[in-house]
XYZ file of C-alpha atoms in Angstrom:
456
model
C 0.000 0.000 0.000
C 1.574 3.631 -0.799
C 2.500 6.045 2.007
C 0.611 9.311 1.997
C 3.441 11.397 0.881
C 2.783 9.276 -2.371
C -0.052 10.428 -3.031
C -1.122 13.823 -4.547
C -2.409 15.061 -1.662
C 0.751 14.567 0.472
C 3.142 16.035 -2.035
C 0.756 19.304 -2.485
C 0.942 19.911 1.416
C 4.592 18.891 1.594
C 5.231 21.756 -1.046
C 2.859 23.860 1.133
C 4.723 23.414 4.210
C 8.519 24.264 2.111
C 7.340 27.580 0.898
C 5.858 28.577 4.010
C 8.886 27.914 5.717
C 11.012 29.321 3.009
C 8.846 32.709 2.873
C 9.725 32.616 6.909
C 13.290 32.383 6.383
C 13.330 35.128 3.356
C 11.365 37.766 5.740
C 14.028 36.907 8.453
C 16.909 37.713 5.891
C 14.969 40.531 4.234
C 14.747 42.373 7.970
C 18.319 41.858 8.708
C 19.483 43.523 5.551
C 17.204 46.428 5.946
C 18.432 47.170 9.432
C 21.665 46.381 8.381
C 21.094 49.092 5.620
C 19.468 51.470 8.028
C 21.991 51.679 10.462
C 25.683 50.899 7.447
C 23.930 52.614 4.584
C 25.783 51.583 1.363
C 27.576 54.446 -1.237
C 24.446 54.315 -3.530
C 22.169 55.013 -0.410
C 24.375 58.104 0.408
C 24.695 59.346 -2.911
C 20.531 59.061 -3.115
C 20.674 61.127 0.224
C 23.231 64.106 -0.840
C 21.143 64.501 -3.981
C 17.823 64.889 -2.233
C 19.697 67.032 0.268
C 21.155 69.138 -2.123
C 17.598 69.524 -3.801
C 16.247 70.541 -0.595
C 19.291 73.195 0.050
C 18.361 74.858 -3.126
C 14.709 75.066 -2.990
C 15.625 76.691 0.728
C 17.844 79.146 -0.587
C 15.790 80.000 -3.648
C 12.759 80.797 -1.258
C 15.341 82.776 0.948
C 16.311 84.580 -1.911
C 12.862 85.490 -3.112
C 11.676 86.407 0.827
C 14.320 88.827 0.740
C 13.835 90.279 -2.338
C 10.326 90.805 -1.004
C 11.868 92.301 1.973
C 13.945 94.871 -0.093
C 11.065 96.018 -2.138
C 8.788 96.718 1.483
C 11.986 98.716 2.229
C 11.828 100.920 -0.937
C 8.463 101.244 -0.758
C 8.557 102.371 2.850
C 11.243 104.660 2.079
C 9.542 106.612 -0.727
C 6.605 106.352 1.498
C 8.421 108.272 4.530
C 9.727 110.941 1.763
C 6.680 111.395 0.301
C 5.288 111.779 3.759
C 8.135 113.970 4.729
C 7.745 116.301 1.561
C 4.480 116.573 2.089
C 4.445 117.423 6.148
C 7.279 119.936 4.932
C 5.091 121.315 2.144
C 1.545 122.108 4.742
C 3.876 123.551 7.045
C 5.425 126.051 4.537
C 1.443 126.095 3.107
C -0.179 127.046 7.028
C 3.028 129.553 7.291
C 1.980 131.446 4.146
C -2.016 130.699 4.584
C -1.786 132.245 8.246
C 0.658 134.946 7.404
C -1.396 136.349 4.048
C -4.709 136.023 6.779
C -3.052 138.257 8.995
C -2.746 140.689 6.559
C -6.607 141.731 5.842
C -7.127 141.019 9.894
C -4.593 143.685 10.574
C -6.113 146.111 8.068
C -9.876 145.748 9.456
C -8.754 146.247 13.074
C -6.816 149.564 11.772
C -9.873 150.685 10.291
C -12.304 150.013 13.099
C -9.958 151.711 15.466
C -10.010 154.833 12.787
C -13.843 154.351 12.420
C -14.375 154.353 16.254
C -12.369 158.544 16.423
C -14.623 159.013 13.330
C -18.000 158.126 14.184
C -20.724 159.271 12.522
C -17.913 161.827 10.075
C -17.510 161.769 6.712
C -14.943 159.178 6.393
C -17.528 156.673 8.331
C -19.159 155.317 5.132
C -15.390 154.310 3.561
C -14.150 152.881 6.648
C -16.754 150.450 6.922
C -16.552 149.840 2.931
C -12.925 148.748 3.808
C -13.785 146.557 6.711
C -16.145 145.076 4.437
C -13.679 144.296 2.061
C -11.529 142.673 4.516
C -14.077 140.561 5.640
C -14.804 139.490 2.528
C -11.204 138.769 1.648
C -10.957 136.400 4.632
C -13.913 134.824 4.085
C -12.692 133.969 0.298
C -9.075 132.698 1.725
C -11.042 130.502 4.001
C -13.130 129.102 1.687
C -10.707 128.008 -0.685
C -8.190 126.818 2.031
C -11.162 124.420 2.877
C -11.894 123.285 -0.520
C -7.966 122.890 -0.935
C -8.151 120.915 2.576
C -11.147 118.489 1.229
C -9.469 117.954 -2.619
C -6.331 116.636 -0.645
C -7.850 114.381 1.732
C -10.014 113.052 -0.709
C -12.892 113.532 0.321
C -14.556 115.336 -2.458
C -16.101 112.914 -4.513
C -16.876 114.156 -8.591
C -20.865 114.108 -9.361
C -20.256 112.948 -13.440
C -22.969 113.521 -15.362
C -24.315 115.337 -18.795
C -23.595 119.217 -18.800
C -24.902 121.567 -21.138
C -21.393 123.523 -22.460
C -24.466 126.444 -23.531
C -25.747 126.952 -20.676
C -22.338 127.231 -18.294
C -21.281 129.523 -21.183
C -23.419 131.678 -20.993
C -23.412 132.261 -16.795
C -20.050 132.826 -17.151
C -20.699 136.056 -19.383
C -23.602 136.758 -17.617
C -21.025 136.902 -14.613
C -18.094 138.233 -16.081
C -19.818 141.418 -18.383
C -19.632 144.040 -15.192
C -16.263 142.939 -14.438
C -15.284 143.287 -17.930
C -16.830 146.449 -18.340
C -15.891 147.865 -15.384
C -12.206 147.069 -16.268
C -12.681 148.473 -19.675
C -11.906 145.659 -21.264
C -13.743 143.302 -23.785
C -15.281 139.610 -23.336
C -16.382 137.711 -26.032
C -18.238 134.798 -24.653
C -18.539 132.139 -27.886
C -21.632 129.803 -27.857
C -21.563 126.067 -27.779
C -24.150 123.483 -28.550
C -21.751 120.871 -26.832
C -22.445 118.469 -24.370
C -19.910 117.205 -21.934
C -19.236 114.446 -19.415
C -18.037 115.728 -16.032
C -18.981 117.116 -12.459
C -20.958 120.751 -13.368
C -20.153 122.923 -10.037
C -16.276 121.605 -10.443
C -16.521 122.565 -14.028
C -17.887 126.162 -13.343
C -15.845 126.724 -10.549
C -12.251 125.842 -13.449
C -13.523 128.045 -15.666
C -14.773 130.615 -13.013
C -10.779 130.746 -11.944
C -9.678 130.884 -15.469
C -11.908 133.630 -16.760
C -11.680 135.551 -13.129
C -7.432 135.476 -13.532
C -7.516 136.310 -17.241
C -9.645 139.948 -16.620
C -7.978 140.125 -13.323
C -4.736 140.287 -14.918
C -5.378 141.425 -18.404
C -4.764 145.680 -18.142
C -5.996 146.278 -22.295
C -7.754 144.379 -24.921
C -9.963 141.236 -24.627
C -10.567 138.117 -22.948
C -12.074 135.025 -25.700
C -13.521 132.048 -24.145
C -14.554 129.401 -26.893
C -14.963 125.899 -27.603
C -13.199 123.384 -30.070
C -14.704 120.052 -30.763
C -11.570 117.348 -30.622
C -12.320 113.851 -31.422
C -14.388 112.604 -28.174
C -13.371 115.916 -26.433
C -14.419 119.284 -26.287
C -11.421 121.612 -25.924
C -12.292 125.012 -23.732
C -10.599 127.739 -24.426
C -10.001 130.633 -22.460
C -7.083 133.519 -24.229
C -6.329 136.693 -22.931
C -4.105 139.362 -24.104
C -2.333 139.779 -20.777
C 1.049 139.954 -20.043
C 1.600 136.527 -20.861
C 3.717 133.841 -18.327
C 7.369 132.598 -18.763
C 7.717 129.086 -19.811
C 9.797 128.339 -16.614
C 6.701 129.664 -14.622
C 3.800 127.588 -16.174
C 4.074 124.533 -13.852
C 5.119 126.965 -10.912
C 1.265 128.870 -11.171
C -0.455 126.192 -9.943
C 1.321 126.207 -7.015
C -0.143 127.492 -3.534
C 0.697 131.143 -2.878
C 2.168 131.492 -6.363
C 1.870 135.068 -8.270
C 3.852 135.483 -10.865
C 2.916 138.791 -12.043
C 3.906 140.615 -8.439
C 4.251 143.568 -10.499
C 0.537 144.174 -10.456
C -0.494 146.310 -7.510
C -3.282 145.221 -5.588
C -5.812 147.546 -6.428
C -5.748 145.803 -10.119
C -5.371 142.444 -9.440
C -7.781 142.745 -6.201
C -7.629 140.651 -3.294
C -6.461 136.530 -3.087
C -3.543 134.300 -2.166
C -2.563 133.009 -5.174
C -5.096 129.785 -4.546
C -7.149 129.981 -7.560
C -5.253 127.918 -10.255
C -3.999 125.643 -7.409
C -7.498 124.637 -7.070
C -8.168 124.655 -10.893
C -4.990 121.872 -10.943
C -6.454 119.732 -8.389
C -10.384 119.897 -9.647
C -8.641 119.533 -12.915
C -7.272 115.968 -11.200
C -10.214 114.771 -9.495
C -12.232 115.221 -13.077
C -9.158 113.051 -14.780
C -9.498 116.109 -17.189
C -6.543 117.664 -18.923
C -5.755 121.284 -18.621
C -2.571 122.617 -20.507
C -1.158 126.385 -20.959
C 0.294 128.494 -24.292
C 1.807 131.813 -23.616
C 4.229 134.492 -24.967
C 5.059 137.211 -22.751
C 3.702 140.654 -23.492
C 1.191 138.522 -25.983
C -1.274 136.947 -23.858
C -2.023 133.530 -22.806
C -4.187 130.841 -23.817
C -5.075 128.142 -21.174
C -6.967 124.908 -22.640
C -9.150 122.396 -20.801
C -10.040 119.104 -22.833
C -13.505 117.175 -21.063
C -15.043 114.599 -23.005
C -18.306 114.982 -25.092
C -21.148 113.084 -24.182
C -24.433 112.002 -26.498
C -26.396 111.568 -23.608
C -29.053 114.583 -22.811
C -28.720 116.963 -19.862
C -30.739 115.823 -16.882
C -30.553 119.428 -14.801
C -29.301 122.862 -14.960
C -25.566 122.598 -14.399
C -25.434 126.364 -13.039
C -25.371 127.135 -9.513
C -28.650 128.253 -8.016
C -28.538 132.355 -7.157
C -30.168 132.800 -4.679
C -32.610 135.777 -5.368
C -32.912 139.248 -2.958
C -35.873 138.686 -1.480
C -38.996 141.604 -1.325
C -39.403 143.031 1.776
C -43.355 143.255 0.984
C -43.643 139.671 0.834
C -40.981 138.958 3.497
C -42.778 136.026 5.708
C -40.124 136.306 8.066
C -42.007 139.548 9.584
C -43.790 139.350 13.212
C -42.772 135.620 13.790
C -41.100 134.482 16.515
C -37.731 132.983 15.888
C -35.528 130.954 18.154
C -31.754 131.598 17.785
C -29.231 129.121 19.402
C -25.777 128.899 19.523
C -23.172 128.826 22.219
C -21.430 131.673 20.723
C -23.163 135.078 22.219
C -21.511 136.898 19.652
C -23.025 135.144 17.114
C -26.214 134.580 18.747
C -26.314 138.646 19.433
C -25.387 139.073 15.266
C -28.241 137.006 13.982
C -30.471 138.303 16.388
C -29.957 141.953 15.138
C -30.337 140.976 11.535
C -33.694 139.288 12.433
C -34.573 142.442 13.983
C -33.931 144.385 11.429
C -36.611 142.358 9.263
C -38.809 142.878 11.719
C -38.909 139.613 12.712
C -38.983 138.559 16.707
C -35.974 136.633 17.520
C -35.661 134.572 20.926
C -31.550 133.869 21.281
C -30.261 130.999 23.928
C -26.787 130.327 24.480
C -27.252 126.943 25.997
C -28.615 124.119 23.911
C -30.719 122.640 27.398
C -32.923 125.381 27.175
C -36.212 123.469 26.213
C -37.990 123.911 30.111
C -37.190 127.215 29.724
C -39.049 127.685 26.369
C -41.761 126.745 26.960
C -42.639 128.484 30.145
C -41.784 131.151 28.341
C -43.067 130.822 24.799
C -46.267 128.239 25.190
C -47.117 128.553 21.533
C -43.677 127.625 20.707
C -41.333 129.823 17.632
C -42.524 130.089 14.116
C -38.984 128.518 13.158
C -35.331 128.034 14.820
C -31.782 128.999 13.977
C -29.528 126.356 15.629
C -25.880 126.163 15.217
C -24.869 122.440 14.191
C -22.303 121.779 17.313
C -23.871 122.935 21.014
C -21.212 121.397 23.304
C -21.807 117.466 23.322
C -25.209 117.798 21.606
C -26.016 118.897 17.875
C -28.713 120.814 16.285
C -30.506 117.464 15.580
C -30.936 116.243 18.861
C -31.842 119.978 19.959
C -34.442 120.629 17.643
C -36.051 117.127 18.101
C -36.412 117.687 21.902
C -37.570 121.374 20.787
C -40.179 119.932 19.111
C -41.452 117.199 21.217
C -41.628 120.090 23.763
C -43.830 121.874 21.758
C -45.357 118.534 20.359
C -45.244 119.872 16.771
C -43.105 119.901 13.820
C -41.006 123.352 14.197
C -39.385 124.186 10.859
C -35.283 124.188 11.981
C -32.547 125.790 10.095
C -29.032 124.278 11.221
C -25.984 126.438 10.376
C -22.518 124.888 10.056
C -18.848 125.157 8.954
C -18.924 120.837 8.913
C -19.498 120.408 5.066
C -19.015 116.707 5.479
C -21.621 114.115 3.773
C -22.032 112.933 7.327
C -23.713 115.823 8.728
C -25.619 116.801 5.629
C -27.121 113.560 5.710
C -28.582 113.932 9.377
C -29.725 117.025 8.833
C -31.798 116.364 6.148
C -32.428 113.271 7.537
C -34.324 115.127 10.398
C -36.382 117.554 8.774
C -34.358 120.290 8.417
C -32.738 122.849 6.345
C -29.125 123.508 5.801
C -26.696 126.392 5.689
C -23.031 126.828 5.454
C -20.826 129.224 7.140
C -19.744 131.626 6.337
C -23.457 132.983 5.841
C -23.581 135.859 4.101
C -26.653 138.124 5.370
C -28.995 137.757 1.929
C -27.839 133.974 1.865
C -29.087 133.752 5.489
C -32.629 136.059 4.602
C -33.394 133.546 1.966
C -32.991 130.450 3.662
C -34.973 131.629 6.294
C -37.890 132.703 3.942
C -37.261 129.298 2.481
C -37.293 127.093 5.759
C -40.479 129.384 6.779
C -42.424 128.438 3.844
């Protein structure tokens, strides 16, 4: 009889049994030459390693490399940032020197000539005097103005309105404007008519050509002043050309410069009162537009600035002119017999507004403190026809004042707020609330009509 390992079955299980143990012995041998690998590497091991460790040294150094050339270009850029910074800090304080020293100057003349109006009261040299003081006042108030606009155009905060503007219709308020100062000069201006439409902010474009037109007959002792409009591609090219005295060619980038007069041979009495602002505000409304403004000029020829704003198809939505306001008539003056409440924490200017009111025949109450509600009404029960409230009362503004003003008098009191803040911030709450709007400086007609038009 045959054995088992005979038989099929017994060599299959026999062969079983051999690789089994041989796979045992192999994984015994295969972990002994790893370890022994791991612990002796061989040259072609170590020659694998320096090549991955050289890859890794350069991809380091490359990244290195690159950080620090991102680290040198923060540098430069922080470097031209402190010089710009530094240029500039230099450049306001030179500007404030100038803008406060030229401020002085009409201050110094009005307090002369109240001191000289005080030994003549009520003589014949009364009536100039106060013309003078007048026209100091008016001189600061300009310098002021357009030191603020110059402040906002910087900090950029004055944000371009773009829209349609009739070229027409600026045109012609510009010689509608400019005629008594040409005339009065003795010189002529020939205001051209256009039928163009443009794209760009319409006060900011009035108030560029305003300066242009204003320095050409400012400056301009004989002949003419031309304003006219080219048509140049997609722009419209504005032209205004005097025969003045003309500008140097080293000089036409220095104009637009603060405090900058170039013709200092002009006395005052011709070239009338300023600091040398108006063109620097012309170059930066010029920049906010992203129009482009250049200069010709020959001396003892004239000059010829040009300012290039695109032309529009689309139709003109509004009036681009400034509203005038209108002198109103003292027949139909509603502002008579009412009663008026005037607050501000200034007495001075509480006493000045109060006067003017007067004077109109109109009844004004004045407070100095902005918790004077109680007070009010015990006083008034029916309450004021309208208020006059200055925008800041020591923590509390005209808003919150006139809203506890009229829930005193549980009724909807018609509120003018007046303000030096031109910022979008307080506009907003103010209108917000109810209630009308005026910026200081107010000049007394600018003040009558807003009244009239708050009362209505």
């Amino acid at each position: 009889m045959a054995s088992d390992t005979d038989s099929p079955g017994g060599d299959v299980q026999s062969l079983r049994d051999r690789i089994e143990k041989l796979e045992k012995i192999n994984a015994v041998l295969v972990e002994r030459i790893e370890a022994q690998n791991t612990s002796h590497p061989g040259p072609f091991a170590l020659f694998q390693s320096n090549v991955e460790l050289q890859h890794k040294v350069t991809e380091r150094t490359e990244e290195l490399n690159r950080s620090l050339e991102q680290i040198r270009q923060m540098n430069g850029e922080l470097v031209a940032a402190k010089n710009r910074a530094d240029t500039a800090n230099h450049a306001k304080t030179r500007f404030i020197a100038q803008a406060g020293h030229d401020l002085l100057q009409p201050v110094t003349a009005a307090l002369l000539s109240l001191s000289a109006l005080e030994q003549d009261s009520g003589g014949a040299e009364s009536p100039r005097l106060v013309r003078q003081i007048e026209r100091c006042l008016e001189t600061m108030e300009v310098s002021l103005l357009t030191l603020l606009d110059i402040s906002r155009l910087d900090s950029g905060v004055v944000k371009p309105e773009v829209q349609p503007v009739s070229l027409g219709a600026v045109l012609a308020d510009l010689e509608e404007d400019f005629a008594p100062v040409a005339q009065q000069r003795g010189l002529g201006l020939d205001v051209l008519p256009s039928s163009l439409v443009v794209s760009s902010d319409p006060a900011m474009l009035v108030r560029i050509l305003q300066n242009l037109v204003g320095n050409a007959l400012k400056y301009t002792r004989e002949g003419r002043v031309l304003v006219g409009v080219r048509r140049r591609g997609d722009s419209a090219a504005i032209k205004v050309i005097d025969t003045g005295p003309g500008i140097a060619r080293e000089n036409h980038a220095l104009i637009f410069e603060e405090f900058q007069r170039v013709h200092a041979h002009a006395p005052e009495s011709e070239t009338g009162p300023g600091l040398g602002l108006g063109l620097a505000i012309v170059r930066r409304l010029v920049d906010v537009l992203d129009h482009h403004l250049t200069i010709e000029s020959e001396l003892g020829r004239g000059t010829c600035f040009t300012l290039e704003t695109p032309v529009t198809s689309f139709a003109v939505p509004t009036s681009p002119h400034l509203e005038r306001p209108s002198a109103p008539d003292d027949k139909s003056w509603v502002g008579e017999g009412r009663t008026i409440f005037v607050i501000d924490n200034d007495a001075t200017v509480v006493q000045a507004v109060a006067d003017l009111l007067q004077h109109w025949k109109s009844r004004p109450v004045t407070y100095t403190k902005s918790g004077d509600a109680a007070e009010a009404v015990r006083d008034w029960p029916d309450g004021p026809d309208m208020m006059i409230v200055d925008y800041h009362l020591n923590e509390e503004t005209a808003v919150e004042v006139g809203e506890a003003f009229r829930a005193a008098f549980a009724r909807p009191i018609p509120i003018l707020v007046i303000t030096a803040d031109r910022s979008d911030e307080v506009a907003s709450r103010v209108r917000g609330a109810g209630m009308s709007l005026v910026y200081k400086p107010v000049q007394p007609l600018e003040l009558r009509t807003k009244v009239e038009a708050t009362l209505k």
